[in-house]
Amino acid sequence: MKLSKLIKSGFKNLGVNKLRTGLAILGIVIGIGSVIALVSMGEASKLAVQSQIQSIGSNLLTVSPGSQTSGAVRGAPGGATTLTNEDAEVIKISAQITTIKNVSPEYSGRIQVIAGRNNSNSQVVGVEPAYADVRKITVSYGGFITSQHVFRMSKVAVLGPSIAEDLFGENTNPVGQTIKINGNDFLVIGITKAKGGSGPTSQDDQIYIPLSTAQKQLFGVKHLTSIALEATSENVMTKAQNEVGYLLLARHKLSDPAEADFRITSQEDLLDTITSVTGTFTTLLSGVAAISLLVGGIGIMNIMLMSVTERTREIGLRKALGAKKKTIIQQFLVESIILTFIGGVIGIILGISGFYVYSQVSGSVFVVTVQSVILAFGVSVGIGILFGWYPARQAANLQPIEALKYE
Amino acid sequence: MSKPIISVNHLSKVYKTGDIEVKALSDVSIQINEGEFVAIMGSSGSGKSTLMHIMGALDKPTSGSYLLVGHNVESLSDDELAEIRNKKIGFVFQAFNLLARTSAIDNVKLPMDYAGYPDNEQEQRAKQVLQMVGLADRMDHSPNELSGGQQQRVAIARALVMKPAIILADEPTGNIASVQAEEIMDIFQKLNDDGHTIVMITHEEDIAEHAKRIIHLFDGKIKI
């Protein structure tokens, strides 16, 4: 029997009980829709993290303090105050270090910032001029922190574009104005170019001031919160990591690398960590979505089994008129595939729309991959075949005589 | 001497329900030749429906042999039986058994769909047989828009459309008002005059009168 006729009669049979057909389709719509939406969201967040990290630079190493160990008590990671300006200086000048191009000692903390009537608790980072090179920062207005500023402990600040907007409003040029950081007046000397991303770690939300000013005047500390290193190339990252590691171990008088009071992470490490975290979430959510898809599939099977029972006489008649097993199987499979295919199409549309709304609300990227759509189509048709197969076989195996007698 | 269409020899059929055995047919032998119009009569429980089902290749005998235009039916697989039913037998049921929500012409085309005939040939043959049963003006009506007699005429058209070797009619007038029943019998009569072989099951004497030969069944045996 021709496929076009099977499809036509399939639509006719499914049209008989529209509510039931609609509900069966709804199950698939929800399943496919949630799979599409969740997988897309996962992909989008992965992409966002990747692009944010790539924008920071791929040959970047970050030395951060480890946990402070006093006696047998190990403190929280990052809590140590063991990383100092001297560490950074030694990395800069040591002959043992051959793979590091630039060194950027940094001290960052959250502190109150006021500009006019606007008041915010912001991330203030004390930097040296090397920061701009190492962290790939460019200035769109004015200039960046110079070594003169660091030397003189100047009260100058460079603002990220987002914080500049928060403090001074849109479309204004704050260069030349003053902001109050923790009560001290700072002259705004530059605005950095937007790098994208959001949240407290975004460079667009930070305020840069000279490192010396930050350590001595604002926070009153002698240690660093991180040292950013720019390696000479991406290929020497592991070597650079080792060189810096041994140098710092020796300086901190530690013999066992397991006792290190600092951590050296590359962008790749960070990327791996975040990717694996978002990957786990995506997998988990997709798993939940897949379960709803499974439930939808069982709904299809239920409907088809009911339909086979109701149409026993029809099946008997068809067999009496010469329908072979294959033809009966085809007829019922076509019906279940129509159900799941329609469900799949609506589900894809709803899933993508849902993801679009999410991306608008959350400000994340909106990317729909062709593969995920094709996959969703494939899965919905596959579910039609998988869950339609058993009912179709039940129908095909009916004995014509039993089926014709059935009331 | 015309050639045999159906040749049933020493046919028995036993139904088992748990431990109870019911003998529906025992040692039945019948030969039906081309061009015959045979009525099989009997009261309910006489085994006439069972015989009809076996003759229609819808059911298999417990023992005995059945030749349908030279095919040994009891040795065929399910799909081969389906093909035999499709090509050699035209069924007319008491309850018409038309597909609901499907036009008369599409109902008539159904066996040709299973035989894989091309669309234009289906159209042409379906129109031809519907014309033959006097429904040329009702081809696009669905069964619920037709009277019982008209529905049975659609079913006869469907039985004819594959040019079968034999038409098997199971109480064809059982669900029809008597005036229309006469029309149906006239059609059968005319088909037989045109050379069609017909076997009809009925329990009504006046309907059986239309046939040229009457076989009486009683308790699963032929009553002579």
CSV table of N, CA and C in Angstrom, one decimal, chain B residues 13-81:
chain,number,residue,atom,x,y,z
B,13,LYS,N,-13.8,-29.8,12.0
B,13,LYS,CA,-13.3,-28.6,12.7
B,13,LYS,C,-13.7,-28.8,14.2
B,14,VAL,N,-12.7,-28.8,15.1
B,14,VAL,CA,-13.0,-29.0,16.5
B,14,VAL,C,-12.5,-27.8,17.2
B,15,TYR,N,-13.4,-27.2,18.0
B,15,TYR,CA,-13.0,-26.0,18.9
B,15,TYR,C,-12.7,-26.5,20.3
B,16,LYS,N,-11.7,-26.1,20.9
B,16,LYS,CA,-11.4,-26.5,22.2
B,16,LYS,C,-11.5,-25.3,23.1
B,17,THR,N,-12.4,-25.4,24.1
B,17,THR,CA,-12.5,-24.4,25.2
B,17,THR,C,-12.1,-25.0,26.5
B,18,GLY,N,-10.9,-24.9,27.0
B,18,GLY,CA,-10.5,-25.6,28.2
B,18,GLY,C,-10.5,-27.1,27.9
B,19,ASP,N,-11.2,-27.8,28.7
B,19,ASP,CA,-11.3,-29.3,28.5
B,19,ASP,C,-12.4,-29.7,27.5
B,20,ILE,N,-13.3,-28.8,27.2
B,20,ILE,CA,-14.4,-29.1,26.4
B,20,ILE,C,-14.1,-29.0,25.0
B,21,GLU,N,-14.4,-30.1,24.2
B,21,GLU,CA,-14.3,-30.0,22.8
B,21,GLU,C,-15.6,-29.9,22.1
B,22,VAL,N,-15.7,-29.0,21.2
B,22,VAL,CA,-16.9,-28.8,20.4
B,22,VAL,C,-16.6,-29.1,19.0
B,23,LYS,N,-17.4,-30.1,18.4
B,23,LYS,CA,-17.2,-30.5,17.0
B,23,LYS,C,-18.1,-29.6,16.2
B,24,ALA,N,-17.5,-28.6,15.5
B,24,ALA,CA,-18.3,-27.7,14.7
B,24,ALA,C,-18.7,-28.3,13.4
B,25,LEU,N,-17.7,-29.1,12.8
B,25,LEU,CA,-17.9,-29.7,11.5
B,25,LEU,C,-17.3,-31.1,11.6
B,26,SER,N,-18.1,-32.1,11.1
B,26,SER,CA,-17.4,-33.4,11.0
B,26,SER,C,-17.7,-34.1,9.7
B,27,ASP,N,-16.5,-34.4,9.0
B,27,ASP,CA,-16.5,-35.1,7.8
B,27,ASP,C,-17.4,-34.5,6.7
B,28,VAL,N,-17.2,-33.3,6.4
B,28,VAL,CA,-18.0,-32.6,5.4
B,28,VAL,C,-17.2,-32.6,4.1
B,29,SER,N,-17.9,-33.0,3.0
B,29,SER,CA,-17.3,-33.0,1.7
B,29,SER,C,-18.2,-32.3,0.7
B,30,ILE,N,-17.7,-31.2,0.1
B,30,ILE,CA,-18.5,-30.5,-0.9
B,30,ILE,C,-17.7,-30.1,-2.1
B,31,GLN,N,-18.3,-30.2,-3.2
B,31,GLN,CA,-17.6,-29.6,-4.4
B,31,GLN,C,-18.5,-28.5,-5.0
B,32,ILE,N,-17.9,-27.4,-5.3
B,32,ILE,CA,-18.6,-26.3,-5.9
B,32,ILE,C,-17.9,-25.9,-7.2
B,33,ASN,N,-18.7,-26.0,-8.3
B,33,ASN,CA,-18.1,-25.8,-9.6
B,33,ASN,C,-18.3,-24.3,-10.1
B,34,GLU,N,-17.5,-24.0,-11.1
B,34,GLU,CA,-17.6,-22.6,-11.7
B,34,GLU,C,-19.0,-22.4,-12.2
B,35,GLY,N,-19.5,-21.2,-11.8
B,35,GLY,CA,-20.9,-20.8,-12.3
B,35,GLY,C,-22.0,-21.2,-11.4
B,36,GLU,N,-21.7,-21.9,-10.3
B,36,GLU,CA,-22.8,-22.3,-9.5
B,36,GLU,C,-23.3,-21.2,-8.5
B,37,PHE,N,-24.5,-21.4,-8.1
B,37,PHE,CA,-25.0,-20.5,-7.0
B,37,PHE,C,-25.6,-21.4,-5.9
B,38,VAL,N,-24.8,-21.5,-4.9
B,38,VAL,CA,-25.1,-22.5,-3.8
B,38,VAL,C,-25.5,-21.8,-2.5
B,39,ALA,N,-26.6,-22.2,-1.9
B,39,ALA,CA,-27.0,-21.7,-0.6
B,39,ALA,C,-26.7,-22.8,0.4
B,40,ILE,N,-26.0,-22.4,1.5
B,40,ILE,CA,-25.8,-23.3,2.6
B,40,ILE,C,-26.8,-22.9,3.7
B,41,MET,N,-27.6,-23.9,4.0
B,41,MET,CA,-28.7,-23.6,5.0
B,41,MET,C,-28.5,-24.4,6.3
B,42,GLY,N,-28.9,-23.8,7.4
B,42,GLY,CA,-28.9,-24.5,8.6
B,42,GLY,C,-29.2,-23.6,9.8
B,43,SER,N,-29.6,-24.2,10.9
B,43,SER,CA,-30.0,-23.3,12.0
B,43,SER,C,-28.7,-22.9,12.7
B,44,SER,N,-28.9,-22.0,13.7
B,44,SER,CA,-27.6,-21.5,14.3
B,44,SER,C,-27.0,-22.7,15.1
B,45,GLY,N,-25.7,-22.8,15.1
B,45,GLY,CA,-25.0,-23.9,15.7
B,45,GLY,C,-24.9,-25.1,14.8
B,46,SER,N,-25.3,-25.0,13.5
B,46,SER,CA,-25.2,-26.1,12.6
B,46,SER,C,-23.8,-26.2,12.0
B,47,GLY,N,-23.0,-25.2,12.2
B,47,GLY,CA,-21.6,-25.2,11.7
B,47,GLY,C,-21.5,-24.5,10.3
B,48,LYS,N,-22.6,-23.8,9.9
B,48,LYS,CA,-22.5,-23.2,8.6
B,48,LYS,C,-21.6,-22.0,8.6
B,49,SER,N,-21.5,-21.3,9.7
B,49,SER,CA,-20.5,-20.2,9.7
B,49,SER,C,-19.1,-20.7,9.7
B,50,THR,N,-18.9,-21.8,10.4
B,50,THR,CA,-17.5,-22.3,10.5
B,50,THR,C,-17.1,-22.8,9.1
B,51,LEU,N,-18.0,-23.4,8.4
B,51,LEU,CA,-17.7,-23.9,7.0
B,51,LEU,C,-17.4,-22.7,6.1
B,52,MET,N,-18.2,-21.6,6.3
B,52,MET,CA,-18.0,-20.4,5.5
B,52,MET,C,-16.6,-19.8,5.8
B,53,HIS,N,-16.2,-19.8,7.0
B,53,HIS,CA,-14.9,-19.2,7.4
B,53,HIS,C,-13.8,-20.0,6.8
B,54,ILE,N,-13.9,-21.4,6.8
B,54,ILE,CA,-12.9,-22.2,6.3
B,54,ILE,C,-12.8,-22.0,4.8
B,55,MET,N,-14.0,-22.0,4.1
B,55,MET,CA,-14.0,-21.8,2.7
B,55,MET,C,-13.4,-20.4,2.3
B,56,GLY,N,-13.6,-19.4,3.2
B,56,GLY,CA,-13.1,-18.1,3.0
B,56,GLY,C,-11.6,-17.9,3.3
B,57,ALA,N,-11.0,-19.0,3.7
B,57,ALA,CA,-9.6,-19.0,4.1
B,57,ALA,C,-9.3,-18.0,5.3
B,58,LEU,N,-10.4,-17.9,6.1
B,58,LEU,CA,-10.2,-17.1,7.3
B,58,LEU,C,-9.9,-18.0,8.5
B,59,ASP,N,-10.1,-19.3,8.4
B,59,ASP,CA,-9.9,-20.2,9.4
B,59,ASP,C,-9.4,-21.5,8.8
B,60,LYS,N,-8.7,-22.3,9.7
B,60,LYS,CA,-8.1,-23.5,9.1
B,60,LYS,C,-8.9,-24.7,9.7
B,61,PRO,N,-9.0,-25.8,8.9
B,61,PRO,CA,-9.7,-27.0,9.4
B,61,PRO,C,-8.8,-27.8,10.4
B,62,THR,N,-9.4,-28.6,11.3
B,62,THR,CA,-8.7,-29.4,12.1
B,62,THR,C,-8.1,-30.6,11.3
B,63,SER,N,-9.0,-31.2,10.5
B,63,SER,CA,-8.5,-32.2,9.6
B,63,SER,C,-9.3,-32.2,8.3
B,64,GLY,N,-8.8,-32.9,7.3
B,64,GLY,CA,-9.4,-32.8,6.0
B,64,GLY,C,-8.7,-31.9,5.1
B,65,SER,N,-9.1,-31.9,3.8
B,65,SER,CA,-8.4,-31.1,2.9
B,65,SER,C,-9.3,-30.1,2.2
B,66,TYR,N,-8.7,-29.0,1.8
B,66,TYR,CA,-9.5,-27.9,1.1
B,66,TYR,C,-8.7,-27.4,0.0
B,67,LEU,N,-9.3,-27.6,-1.2
B,67,LEU,CA,-8.7,-27.0,-2.4
B,67,LEU,C,-9.5,-25.8,-2.9
B,68,LEU,N,-8.8,-24.7,-3.1
B,68,LEU,CA,-9.5,-23.5,-3.6
B,68,LEU,C,-8.8,-23.1,-4.9
B,69,VAL,N,-9.6,-23.2,-6.0
B,69,VAL,CA,-9.0,-23.1,-7.3
B,69,VAL,C,-7.5,-23.7,-7.4
B,70,GLY,N,-7.4,-24.9,-6.9
B,70,GLY,CA,-6.1,-25.6,-7.1
B,70,GLY,C,-5.1,-25.3,-6.0
B,71,HIS,N,-5.4,-24.4,-5.1
B,71,HIS,CA,-4.5,-24.1,-4.0
B,71,HIS,C,-4.9,-24.9,-2.8
B,72,ASN,N,-3.9,-25.6,-2.2
B,72,ASN,CA,-4.1,-26.3,-1.0
B,72,ASN,C,-4.1,-25.4,0.2
B,73,VAL,N,-5.2,-24.9,0.6
B,73,VAL,CA,-5.3,-23.8,1.6
B,73,VAL,C,-4.7,-24.1,2.9
B,74,GLU,N,-4.9,-25.4,3.5
B,74,GLU,CA,-4.4,-25.6,4.8
B,74,GLU,C,-2.9,-25.6,5.0
B,75,SER,N,-2.2,-25.6,3.8
B,75,SER,CA,-0.7,-25.6,3.9
B,75,SER,C,-0.1,-24.1,3.8
B,76,LEU,N,-1.0,-23.1,3.6
B,76,LEU,CA,-0.5,-21.8,3.4
B,76,LEU,C,-0.2,-21.0,4.6
B,77,SER,N,0.8,-20.1,4.5
B,77,SER,CA,1.1,-19.2,5.7
B,77,SER,C,0.0,-18.1,5.8
B,78,ASP,N,0.1,-17.3,6.9
B,78,ASP,CA,-0.9,-16.2,7.1
B,78,ASP,C,-0.9,-15.2,5.9
B,79,ASP,N,0.3,-14.9,5.5
B,79,ASP,CA,0.4,-13.9,4.4
B,79,ASP,C,-0.1,-14.4,3.1
B,80,GLU,N,0.2,-15.7,2.8
B,80,GLU,CA,-0.3,-16.3,1.6
B,80,GLU,C,-1.8,-16.4,1.6
B,81,LEU,N,-2.4,-16.7,2.8
B,81,LEU,CA,-3.8,-16.8,2.9
B,81,LEU,C,-4.4,-15.4,2.6
